[in-house]
Tab-separated table of C-alpha atoms in Angstrom:
chain	number	residue	atom	x	y	z
A	1	MET	CA	-8.283	86.404	28.679
A	2	LYS	CA	-8.150	83.315	26.179
A	3	MET	CA	-10.229	79.997	27.545
A	4	GLU	CA	-10.824	77.023	26.498
A	5	LEU	CA	-13.009	74.232	27.679
A	6	THR	CA	-13.284	70.415	26.192
A	7	ILE	CA	-16.328	68.276	27.757
A	8	SER	CA	-15.049	65.173	25.965
A	9	THR	CA	-14.731	61.283	26.499
A	10	ASP	CA	-11.093	61.459	24.889
A	11	ALA	CA	-8.628	60.927	27.195
A	12	ILE	CA	-6.128	63.425	27.810
A	13	ASP	CA	-3.166	63.790	26.365
A	14	GLU	CA	-0.599	66.158	28.321
A	15	ALA	CA	1.686	66.127	26.586
A	16	ALA	CA	-0.235	67.402	23.106
A	17	LEU	CA	-1.249	70.035	24.954
A	18	ALA	CA	2.106	71.118	26.687
A	19	LYS	CA	3.145	71.664	23.304
A	20	ARG	CA	-0.057	73.647	21.997
A	21	ARG	CA	0.718	76.451	24.897
A	22	GLU	CA	0.964	79.700	23.695
A	23	MET	CA	2.152	82.438	26.161
A	24	GLY	CA	2.655	85.575	25.697
A	25	ASP	CA	6.237	87.587	27.387
A	26	GLY	CA	4.909	89.258	30.448
A	27	MET	CA	3.618	85.475	31.668
A	28	GLY	CA	5.915	83.906	34.331
A	29	ALA	CA	3.661	80.820	35.562
A	30	VAL	CA	2.131	77.491	34.271
A	31	ILE	CA	0.622	75.732	36.751
A	32	CYS	CA	-0.964	72.564	36.001
A	33	PHE	CA	-3.632	70.109	37.647
A	34	LEU	CA	-4.931	66.448	37.116
A	35	GLY	CA	-7.377	65.235	38.794
A	36	VAL	CA	-7.014	61.091	38.424
A	37	VAL	CA	-9.006	58.437	38.796
A	38	ARG	CA	-8.067	56.904	42.691
A	39	GLY	CA	-8.370	53.156	42.832
A	40	SER	CA	-10.501	53.509	45.473
A	41	GLU	CA	-13.887	55.344	47.089
A	42	GLY	CA	-14.321	55.357	50.433
A	43	ASP	CA	-13.259	51.825	51.705
A	44	ALA	CA	-14.629	49.756	47.657
A	45	PRO	CA	-11.551	49.312	45.643
A	46	ILE	CA	-13.095	50.031	42.287
A	47	THR	CA	-11.646	49.437	38.486
A	48	ALA	CA	-13.344	53.313	36.823
A	49	ILE	CA	-15.566	55.816	37.551
A	50	ASP	CA	-17.740	57.125	35.059
A	51	TYR	CA	-18.242	60.573	34.754
A	52	GLU	CA	-22.057	61.753	33.946
A	53	ALA	CA	-22.021	65.566	32.647
A	54	HIS	CA	-24.901	67.533	32.091
A	55	GLU	CA	-23.841	68.753	29.104
A	56	GLN	CA	-24.479	72.346	28.021
A	57	MET	CA	-25.026	74.005	31.812
A	58	ALA	CA	-21.799	72.497	32.627
A	59	ARG	CA	-20.202	74.104	29.402
A	60	HIS	CA	-22.374	77.423	30.886
A	61	GLN	CA	-21.582	77.276	34.898
A	62	PHE	CA	-17.535	76.514	33.278
A	63	GLY	CA	-18.273	79.732	31.620
A	64	LEU	CA	-19.288	82.025	35.069
A	65	ILE	CA	-16.395	80.855	36.910
A	66	PHE	CA	-13.694	81.804	33.662
A	67	ASP	CA	-15.578	85.174	33.936
A	68	ALA	CA	-14.940	85.410	37.712
A	69	ILE	CA	-11.676	84.691	37.013
A	70	GLU	CA	-10.741	87.034	34.018
A	71	LYS	CA	-12.643	89.564	36.924
A	72	ARG	CA	-10.590	89.189	39.837
A	73	TRP	CA	-6.725	88.251	38.612
A	74	PRO	CA	-4.923	89.039	35.548
A	75	VAL	CA	-4.636	85.743	34.052
A	76	GLU	CA	-4.094	85.386	30.626
A	77	SER	CA	-5.165	81.821	29.390
A	78	VAL	CA	-6.946	79.240	31.480
A	79	ARG	CA	-7.802	75.753	29.299
A	80	LEU	CA	-9.982	72.773	30.833
A	81	ILE	CA	-10.626	69.645	29.810
A	82	HIS	CA	-13.065	67.473	31.877
A	83	ARG	CA	-13.198	64.019	30.636
A	84	ILE	CA	-16.591	62.397	30.936
A	85	GLY	CA	-17.237	58.554	30.768
A	86	VAL	CA	-15.754	55.714	30.734
A	87	VAL	CA	-11.749	56.973	32.771
A	88	PRO	CA	-9.603	53.833	33.985
A	89	VAL	CA	-8.228	54.410	37.039
A	90	ASN	CA	-4.854	55.940	37.263
A	91	GLU	CA	-5.747	58.078	34.225
A	92	PRO	CA	-6.784	61.737	34.382
A	93	SER	CA	-10.249	63.140	34.517
A	94	LEU	CA	-9.342	66.509	35.309
A	95	TRP	CA	-6.734	68.749	33.500
A	96	VAL	CA	-6.399	72.023	34.413
A	97	GLU	CA	-3.912	75.443	33.047
A	98	VAL	CA	-3.965	78.251	34.366
A	99	VAL	CA	-0.680	80.814	32.371
A	100	ALA	CA	-0.312	83.928	34.461
A	101	PRO	CA	2.218	86.369	34.826
A	102	HIS	CA	3.378	85.845	38.571
A	103	ARG	CA	2.360	81.975	40.608
A	104	PRO	CA	0.428	83.639	43.353
A	105	GLU	CA	-2.198	84.597	41.199
A	106	ALA	CA	-1.467	81.748	39.276
A	107	PHE	CA	-2.136	78.919	42.461
A	108	ASP	CA	-4.805	81.604	43.097
A	109	ALA	CA	-6.682	81.196	40.609
A	110	CYS	CA	-6.088	77.795	39.620
A	111	GLN	CA	-7.488	76.528	43.462
A	112	PHE	CA	-10.171	79.253	43.071
A	113	LEU	CA	-11.534	77.467	39.452
A	114	ILE	CA	-11.464	74.167	41.350
A	115	ASP	CA	-13.954	74.846	44.373
A	116	GLU	CA	-15.921	76.176	41.956
A	117	MET	CA	-15.724	73.822	39.551
A	118	LYS	CA	-16.816	71.219	42.668
A	119	LYS	CA	-20.120	73.051	43.630
A	120	LYS	CA	-21.193	74.070	40.612
A	121	VAL	CA	-20.844	72.521	37.243
A	122	PRO	CA	-23.049	69.550	37.027
A	123	ILE	CA	-20.838	66.418	36.952
A	124	TRP	CA	-21.113	63.657	38.735
A	125	LYS	CA	-19.346	59.784	39.338
A	126	LYS	CA	-20.531	56.783	38.902
A	127	PRO	CA	-17.409	54.616	40.797
A	128	LEU	CA	-17.245	51.252	38.823
A	129	SER	CA	-15.931	47.742	40.066
A	130	VAL	CA	-14.705	44.114	38.173
B	1	MET	CA	-48.147	74.523	30.577
B	2	ILE	CA	-45.836	72.036	30.120
B	3	ILE	CA	-42.428	71.299	31.389
B	4	ALA	CA	-39.854	69.425	30.881
B	5	VAL	CA	-38.455	67.771	33.667
B	6	GLN	CA	-34.697	66.050	33.583
B	7	PHE	CA	-32.972	63.778	36.230
B	8	TRP	CA	-29.849	63.455	36.507
B	9	SER	CA	-27.099	61.178	38.262
B	10	TYR	CA	-28.744	58.591	41.045
B	11	PHE	CA	-31.517	60.685	40.401
B	12	ALA	CA	-32.626	59.677	37.420
B	13	ASP	CA	-32.409	55.707	39.230
B	14	PHE	CA	-34.571	57.241	42.394
B	15	ALA	CA	-37.595	58.680	39.635
B	16	GLY	CA	-36.737	55.225	37.453
B	17	CYS	CA	-36.569	57.863	33.880
B	18	LYS	CA	-34.097	60.626	32.790
B	19	LYS	CA	-36.867	62.109	32.100
B	20	THR	CA	-40.447	63.244	32.384
B	21	GLU	CA	-42.871	66.411	31.554
B	22	ILE	CA	-44.905	67.552	34.247
B	23	GLU	CA	-48.586	69.858	33.675
B	24	ILE	CA	-48.362	73.511	35.982
B	25	GLU	CA	-50.428	76.303	36.116
B	26	ASN	CA	-49.075	79.444	35.255
B	27	GLY	CA	-47.307	80.635	38.285
B	28	THR	CA	-46.177	77.919	39.098
B	29	THR	CA	-42.856	78.430	41.243
B	30	LEU	CA	-39.475	76.673	41.265
B	31	ALA	CA	-40.464	74.758	44.837
B	32	LYS	CA	-43.905	73.402	43.762
B	33	LEU	CA	-42.847	72.246	40.985
B	34	HIS	CA	-40.094	70.575	43.489
B	35	GLU	CA	-42.629	69.283	45.727
B	36	ARG	CA	-44.713	67.579	42.929
B	37	VAL	CA	-42.427	66.426	42.229
B	38	CYS	CA	-41.355	64.673	45.333
B	39	GLU	CA	-45.144	63.346	45.240
B	40	GLN	CA	-44.898	61.531	42.166
B	41	PHE	CA	-41.228	60.001	42.678
B	42	PRO	CA	-40.918	58.881	46.163
B	43	LYS	CA	-37.418	58.789	46.642
B	44	LEU	CA	-36.380	61.572	45.335
B	45	ALA	CA	-37.803	63.179	48.732
B	46	GLU	CA	-35.547	61.379	50.665
B	47	ALA	CA	-33.101	63.345	48.859
B	48	LYS	CA	-35.027	66.533	48.924
B	49	ASN	CA	-32.937	68.950	51.096
B	50	SER	CA	-29.787	67.357	49.140
B	51	THR	CA	-31.406	68.791	45.767
B	52	LEU	CA	-30.074	70.833	43.098
B	53	LYS	CA	-32.578	73.197	40.696
B	54	ALA	CA	-31.590	74.583	37.832
B	55	VAL	CA	-33.981	75.957	34.983
B	56	GLY	CA	-31.909	76.102	31.360
B	57	VAL	CA	-28.646	76.412	32.341
B	58	ASN	CA	-28.893	78.408	35.423
B	59	TYR	CA	-29.263	77.408	38.923
B	60	GLN	CA	-32.443	79.374	39.763
B	61	ASP	CA	-34.499	79.792	44.333
B	62	ASP	CA	-37.439	78.045	45.122
B	63	ASP	CA	-39.285	81.522	44.132
B	64	PHE	CA	-38.182	81.081	40.545
B	65	VAL	CA	-41.701	81.274	38.758
B	66	LEU	CA	-41.885	79.282	35.650
B	67	SER	CA	-42.543	79.883	32.065
B	68	ASP	CA	-43.760	77.952	28.787
B	69	GLY	CA	-41.223	76.278	27.546
B	70	ASP	CA	-38.971	75.887	30.429
B	71	GLU	CA	-36.403	72.726	30.946
B	72	VAL	CA	-35.957	71.929	34.905
B	73	SER	CA	-33.437	69.232	35.848
B	74	PHE	CA	-32.943	67.970	39.218
B	75	PHE	CA	-29.857	66.081	40.730
B	76	PRO	CA	-27.680	65.724	43.696
B	77	PRO	CA	-24.601	67.089	44.498
B	78	VAL	CA	-21.986	67.595	41.513
B	79	GLN	CA	-18.941	65.657	41.725
B	80	GLY	CA	-16.519	67.250	38.938
B	81	GLY	CA	-13.422	66.407	39.167
C	1	MET	CA	8.774	59.564	48.716
C	2	LYS	CA	10.265	59.320	45.630
C	3	MET	CA	12.564	62.277	45.251
C	4	GLU	CA	14.011	63.378	41.351
C	5	LEU	CA	16.265	66.779	41.267
C	6	THR	CA	17.670	67.090	37.905
C	7	ILE	CA	19.712	70.875	37.832
C	8	SER	CA	21.182	71.239	34.507
C	9	THR	CA	21.654	73.700	31.487
C	10	ASP	CA	19.469	71.481	28.999
C	11	ALA	CA	15.995	72.870	28.339
C	12	ILE	CA	12.862	71.170	30.312
C	13	ASP	CA	11.054	68.748	28.216
C	14	GLU	CA	7.559	68.691	29.465
C	15	ALA	CA	6.149	66.435	27.373
C	16	ALA	CA	8.909	64.014	28.344
C	17	LEU	CA	8.490	64.489	31.809
C	18	ALA	CA	4.819	63.524	31.537
C	19	LYS	CA	5.834	60.665	30.187
C	20	ARG	CA	7.549	59.169	32.438
C	21	ARG	CA	6.023	59.596	35.604
C	22	GLU	CA	4.374	56.666	37.785
C	23	MET	CA	1.454	57.261	40.019
C	24	GLY	CA	0.303	54.446	42.157
C	25	ASP	CA	-2.834	53.592	42.371
C	26	GLY	CA	-4.226	55.810	45.584
C	27	MET	CA	-2.618	58.918	43.315
C	28	GLY	CA	-5.738	61.469	42.500
C	29	ALA	CA	-3.778	64.770	41.991
C	30	VAL	CA	-1.006	65.989	40.293
C	31	ILE	CA	0.122	69.315	40.120
C	32	CYS	CA	3.379	70.773	37.823
C	33	PHE	CA	4.415	73.561	38.608
C	34	LEU	CA	6.690	75.909	35.182
C	35	GLY	CA	7.927	79.355	36.174
C	36	VAL	CA	9.030	81.070	33.000
C	37	VAL	CA	11.399	84.167	32.213
C	38	ARG	CA	9.717	86.563	31.704
C	39	GLY	CA	10.154	89.444	29.308
C	40	SER	CA	11.261	91.781	31.231
C	41	GLU	CA	12.944	92.414	34.786
C	42	GLY	CA	11.719	95.671	36.361
C	43	ASP	CA	10.913	97.982	33.600
C	44	ALA	CA	14.085	96.455	31.410
C	45	PRO	CA	13.503	94.620	28.289
C	46	ILE	CA	15.629	91.364	28.396
C	47	THR	CA	16.673	88.705	26.006
C	48	ALA	CA	17.368	85.903	28.606
C	49	ILE	CA	18.117	84.945	32.319
C	50	ASP	CA	21.300	83.678	32.915
C	51	TYR	CA	21.212	81.841	36.492
C	52	GLU	CA	24.342	80.306	38.342
C	53	ALA	CA	23.643	77.720	41.261
C	54	HIS	CA	26.126	76.536	44.128
C	55	GLU	CA	25.274	73.557	42.691
C	56	GLN	CA	26.252	70.811	45.816
C	57	MET	CA	24.728	73.216	48.178
C	58	ALA	CA	21.079	73.614	46.312
C	59	ARG	CA	21.186	69.847	46.238
C	60	HIS	CA	21.781	70.107	49.878
C	61	GLN	CA	18.879	72.524	50.437
C	62	PHE	CA	16.618	71.490	48.065
C	63	GLY	CA	16.604	67.375	50.129
C	64	LEU	CA	15.690	69.005	53.232
C	65	ILE	CA	12.972	70.769	51.898
C	66	PHE	CA	11.853	67.760	50.090
C	67	ASP	CA	12.220	66.011	53.612
C	68	ALA	CA	10.238	68.293	55.302
C	69	ILE	CA	7.297	67.927	53.106
C	70	GLU	CA	8.058	64.392	53.490
C	71	LYS	CA	7.209	64.652	57.367
C	72	ARG	CA	4.558	66.782	56.815
C	73	TRP	CA	2.444	65.275	53.933
C	74	PRO	CA	1.458	61.916	52.346
C	75	VAL	CA	3.363	63.065	49.246
C	76	GLU	CA	4.493	59.991	47.060
C	77	SER	CA	6.550	61.562	44.934
C	78	VAL	CA	8.277	64.827	43.858
C	79	ARG	CA	10.064	65.641	40.726
C	80	LEU	CA	12.017	69.314	39.954
C	81	ILE	CA	13.588	70.582	37.634
C	82	HIS	CA	15.590	73.383	37.537
C	83	ARG	CA	17.822	74.974	34.334
C	84	ILE	CA	20.704	76.858	35.069
C	85	GLY	CA	23.145	79.125	32.147
C	86	VAL	CA	20.996	80.750	29.813
C	87	VAL	CA	17.387	80.308	30.403
C	88	PRO	CA	16.001	83.161	26.853
C	89	VAL	CA	12.666	83.774	27.491
C	90	ASN	CA	9.329	82.407	27.395
C	91	GLU	CA	11.793	79.531	28.083
C	92	PRO	CA	10.722	77.357	31.722
C	93	SER	CA	13.497	78.095	34.037
C	94	LEU	CA	12.105	75.354	36.561
C	95	TRP	CA	9.495	72.418	36.981
C	96	VAL	CA	8.251	70.783	39.605
C	97	GLU	CA	5.507	67.885	39.902
C	98	VAL	CA	3.717	67.473	43.419
C	99	VAL	CA	1.869	63.617	42.956
C	100	ALA	CA	-0.640	63.412	46.024
C	101	PRO	CA	-3.737	61.797	47.417
C	102	HIS	CA	-5.468	64.402	47.337
C	103	ARG	CA	-5.318	67.930	45.873
C	104	PRO	CA	-5.427	69.834	49.071
C	105	GLU	CA	-2.157	68.475	50.041
C	106	ALA	CA	-0.383	68.950	46.290
C	107	PHE	CA	-1.095	72.878	46.045
C	108	ASP	CA	0.196	73.265	49.884
C	109	ALA	CA	3.870	70.734	49.599
C	110	CYS	CA	4.307	72.724	45.679
C	111	GLN	CA	3.994	75.967	47.325
C	112	PHE	CA	5.717	75.273	49.918
C	113	LEU	CA	8.322	73.454	48.522
C	114	ILE	CA	8.555	77.254	46.199
C	115	ASP	CA	8.409	79.313	49.027
C	116	GLU	CA	11.346	77.442	50.456
C	117	MET	CA	13.247	77.119	47.370
C	118	LYS	CA	12.741	81.257	46.969
C	119	LYS	CA	14.489	81.360	50.589
C	120	LYS	CA	17.292	79.286	50.395
C	121	VAL	CA	17.729	77.733	47.286
C	122	PRO	CA	21.117	78.700	46.238
C	123	ILE	CA	20.385	79.842	42.658
C	124	TRP	CA	20.722	83.427	41.187
C	125	LYS	CA	19.226	84.727	38.429
C	126	LYS	CA	21.463	87.840	36.144
C	127	PRO	CA	19.163	89.442	33.202
C	128	LEU	CA	20.554	89.556	29.859
C	129	SER	CA	19.736	91.820	27.444
C	130	VAL	CA	20.933	92.195	23.372
D	1	MET	CA	44.767	77.717	59.703
D	2	ILE	CA	43.200	78.060	55.549
D	3	ILE	CA	39.384	78.387	55.133
D	4	ALA	CA	38.582	78.637	51.989
D	5	VAL	CA	36.056	81.116	51.057
D	6	GLN	CA	33.452	82.095	48.206
D	7	PHE	CA	31.882	84.909	46.715
D	8	TRP	CA	28.782	83.679	44.500
D	9	SER	CA	26.296	86.249	42.085
D	10	TYR	CA	27.190	89.944	41.855
D	11	PHE	CA	29.138	88.826	45.286
D	12	ALA	CA	32.092	88.223	42.645
D	13	ASP	CA	31.964	90.672	41.238
D	14	PHE	CA	31.658	92.887	44.238
D	15	ALA	CA	34.865	91.171	45.441
D	16	GLY	CA	36.757	91.273	41.912
D	17	CYS	CA	36.633	87.103	42.059
D	18	LYS	CA	35.167	83.849	42.838
D	19	LYS	CA	37.635	82.462	45.013
D	20	THR	CA	40.140	83.483	48.000
D	21	GLU	CA	41.802	82.238	50.966
D	22	ILE	CA	41.879	83.880	54.044
D	23	GLU	CA	43.804	82.654	57.499
D	24	ILE	CA	42.421	83.111	60.594
D	25	GLU	CA	43.272	81.477	64.009
D	26	ASN	CA	41.580	78.522	65.730
D	27	GLY	CA	38.141	79.478	67.430
D	28	THR	CA	37.293	82.070	65.147
D	29	THR	CA	34.200	83.013	64.126
D	30	LEU	CA	31.889	82.821	60.771
D	31	ALA	CA	30.921	86.371	62.040
D	32	LYS	CA	35.037	87.917	62.961
D	33	LEU	CA	35.425	86.330	59.016
D	34	HIS	CA	33.685	87.735	57.742
D	35	GLU	CA	34.577	90.844	59.404
D	36	ARG	CA	37.792	90.241	58.159
D	37	VAL	CA	36.213	89.652	54.506
D	38	CYS	CA	34.365	93.026	54.299
D	39	GLU	CA	38.348	94.398	55.282
D	40	GLN	CA	39.378	92.851	52.561
D	41	PHE	CA	36.416	93.305	50.371
D	42	PRO	CA	34.771	96.997	51.086
D	43	LYS	CA	31.985	96.729	48.594
D	44	LEU	CA	30.844	93.808	49.824
D	45	ALA	CA	30.676	95.079	54.031
D	46	GLU	CA	28.110	97.469	52.052
D	47	ALA	CA	26.059	93.822	51.493
D	48	LYS	CA	26.644	93.234	55.032
D	49	ASN	CA	23.348	93.505	56.597
D	50	SER	CA	21.958	91.501	53.318
D	51	THR	CA	25.076	88.935	53.177
D	52	LEU	CA	24.191	84.818	53.493
D	53	LYS	CA	26.717	82.681	55.126
D	54	ALA	CA	27.497	79.457	54.493
D	55	VAL	CA	29.950	76.288	55.378
D	56	GLY	CA	29.648	73.884	53.193
D	57	VAL	CA	26.571	73.240	52.300
D	58	ASN	CA	24.216	74.318	55.126
D	59	TYR	CA	23.987	77.785	56.514
D	60	GLN	CA	25.076	79.023	59.541
D	61	ASP	CA	24.713	81.488	62.301
D	62	ASP	CA	27.134	83.687	62.862
D	63	ASP	CA	28.829	82.427	65.831
D	64	PHE	CA	28.874	79.140	64.446
D	65	VAL	CA	33.347	78.367	65.472
D	66	LEU	CA	34.947	77.833	61.835
D	67	SER	CA	37.044	74.375	61.532
D	68	ASP	CA	40.535	74.037	59.294
D	69	GLY	CA	39.017	72.519	55.996
D	70	ASP	CA	35.442	74.376	56.201
D	71	GLU	CA	34.483	75.757	52.855
D	72	VAL	CA	32.512	78.906	53.849
D	73	SER	CA	30.140	81.085	50.999
D	74	PHE	CA	28.905	84.155	50.590
D	75	PHE	CA	26.507	84.953	48.980
D	76	PRO	CA	23.199	87.983	48.337
D	77	PRO	CA	19.134	86.683	49.003
D	78	VAL	CA	18.684	83.405	46.749
D	79	GLN	CA	16.640	84.363	43.674
D	80	GLY	CA	15.784	80.595	42.423
D	81	GLY	CA	12.567	79.762	40.452
């Protein structure tokens, strides 16, 4: 399984990511998920979220999750970008792509990846307001 | 021996620092270190039950025995995404 | 709920679609699914699939599915493109995007949409080989 | 009255045409029309149980009573995606 992980303060460029995709002839399903910063946390309006990562550990934990996916589903590739630092409202903090032969495993692997990330990958949010 | 301890997210605010060093005896477990940390930083004691603990890049259980050179992280529930 | 449906012989331009996305401040999840033509049907290698649609009925049936989504989930928008005519191997025939406040409803609505499409929308495939 | 009938996907190959017109009496149901079609196009009879039936842009049940001007479609299971 091809794996690509980026943890960076750069904005996520969906169009560029789509162009760089390479997939084999046997692959029939691509799923992309974007997690986008919403304009409120709880009831309070915010302008951005400041993401902090324990980067070295985050990379390791993402790697463990990718390995678990590779064991469980016939996924050809996973690409994941988590933006850190200040991410303004309406911009994505997370981009995940899973390429697989069929839709069910693409959906299952993508949801598994995000669920596991939310349990294990050491990244935290601090909401910012004006 | 000396253990490097890091606090992440609002645990750094609770502790008033991002990093510290704590001297422990051989055979000290992660749970024991956590107790020491909670004594030294009382606000962290309040969050004790929701604290996640890692040594290096891996989560470890309370009975993990620390070794010289270990870097220990304490942090609140993660929130990636 | 905003709905956008395209049934066309034009190639699907993901980058352009991403750029045209508009989403409100309360939206935190975007899911895009691509269905891509694979290099074989059953055991036989193919070069393309020729998609035929009963277009008027397909539009109506997609509309019924979109209405069902709107009633069931707090989805802000659904965009769907089904390419028809000859779609070469490795190119997408289907692109679906769902924008919603949170991930669970985005995933559920997207899967519901594709499941219902596969039951009800009158589009058929004819595999082509050299 | 005259009903316009369309065949889609490989049903057009089975029938040898994409469209035809069939004269029916008032009160004819969709099931009855389907039988007439199967008599006229024997290869469609072989696929009878997996045939989907629509009037205009909507699926209809066997007991749907046809009216003048209805356009009826017969087709195999759909395969979008």
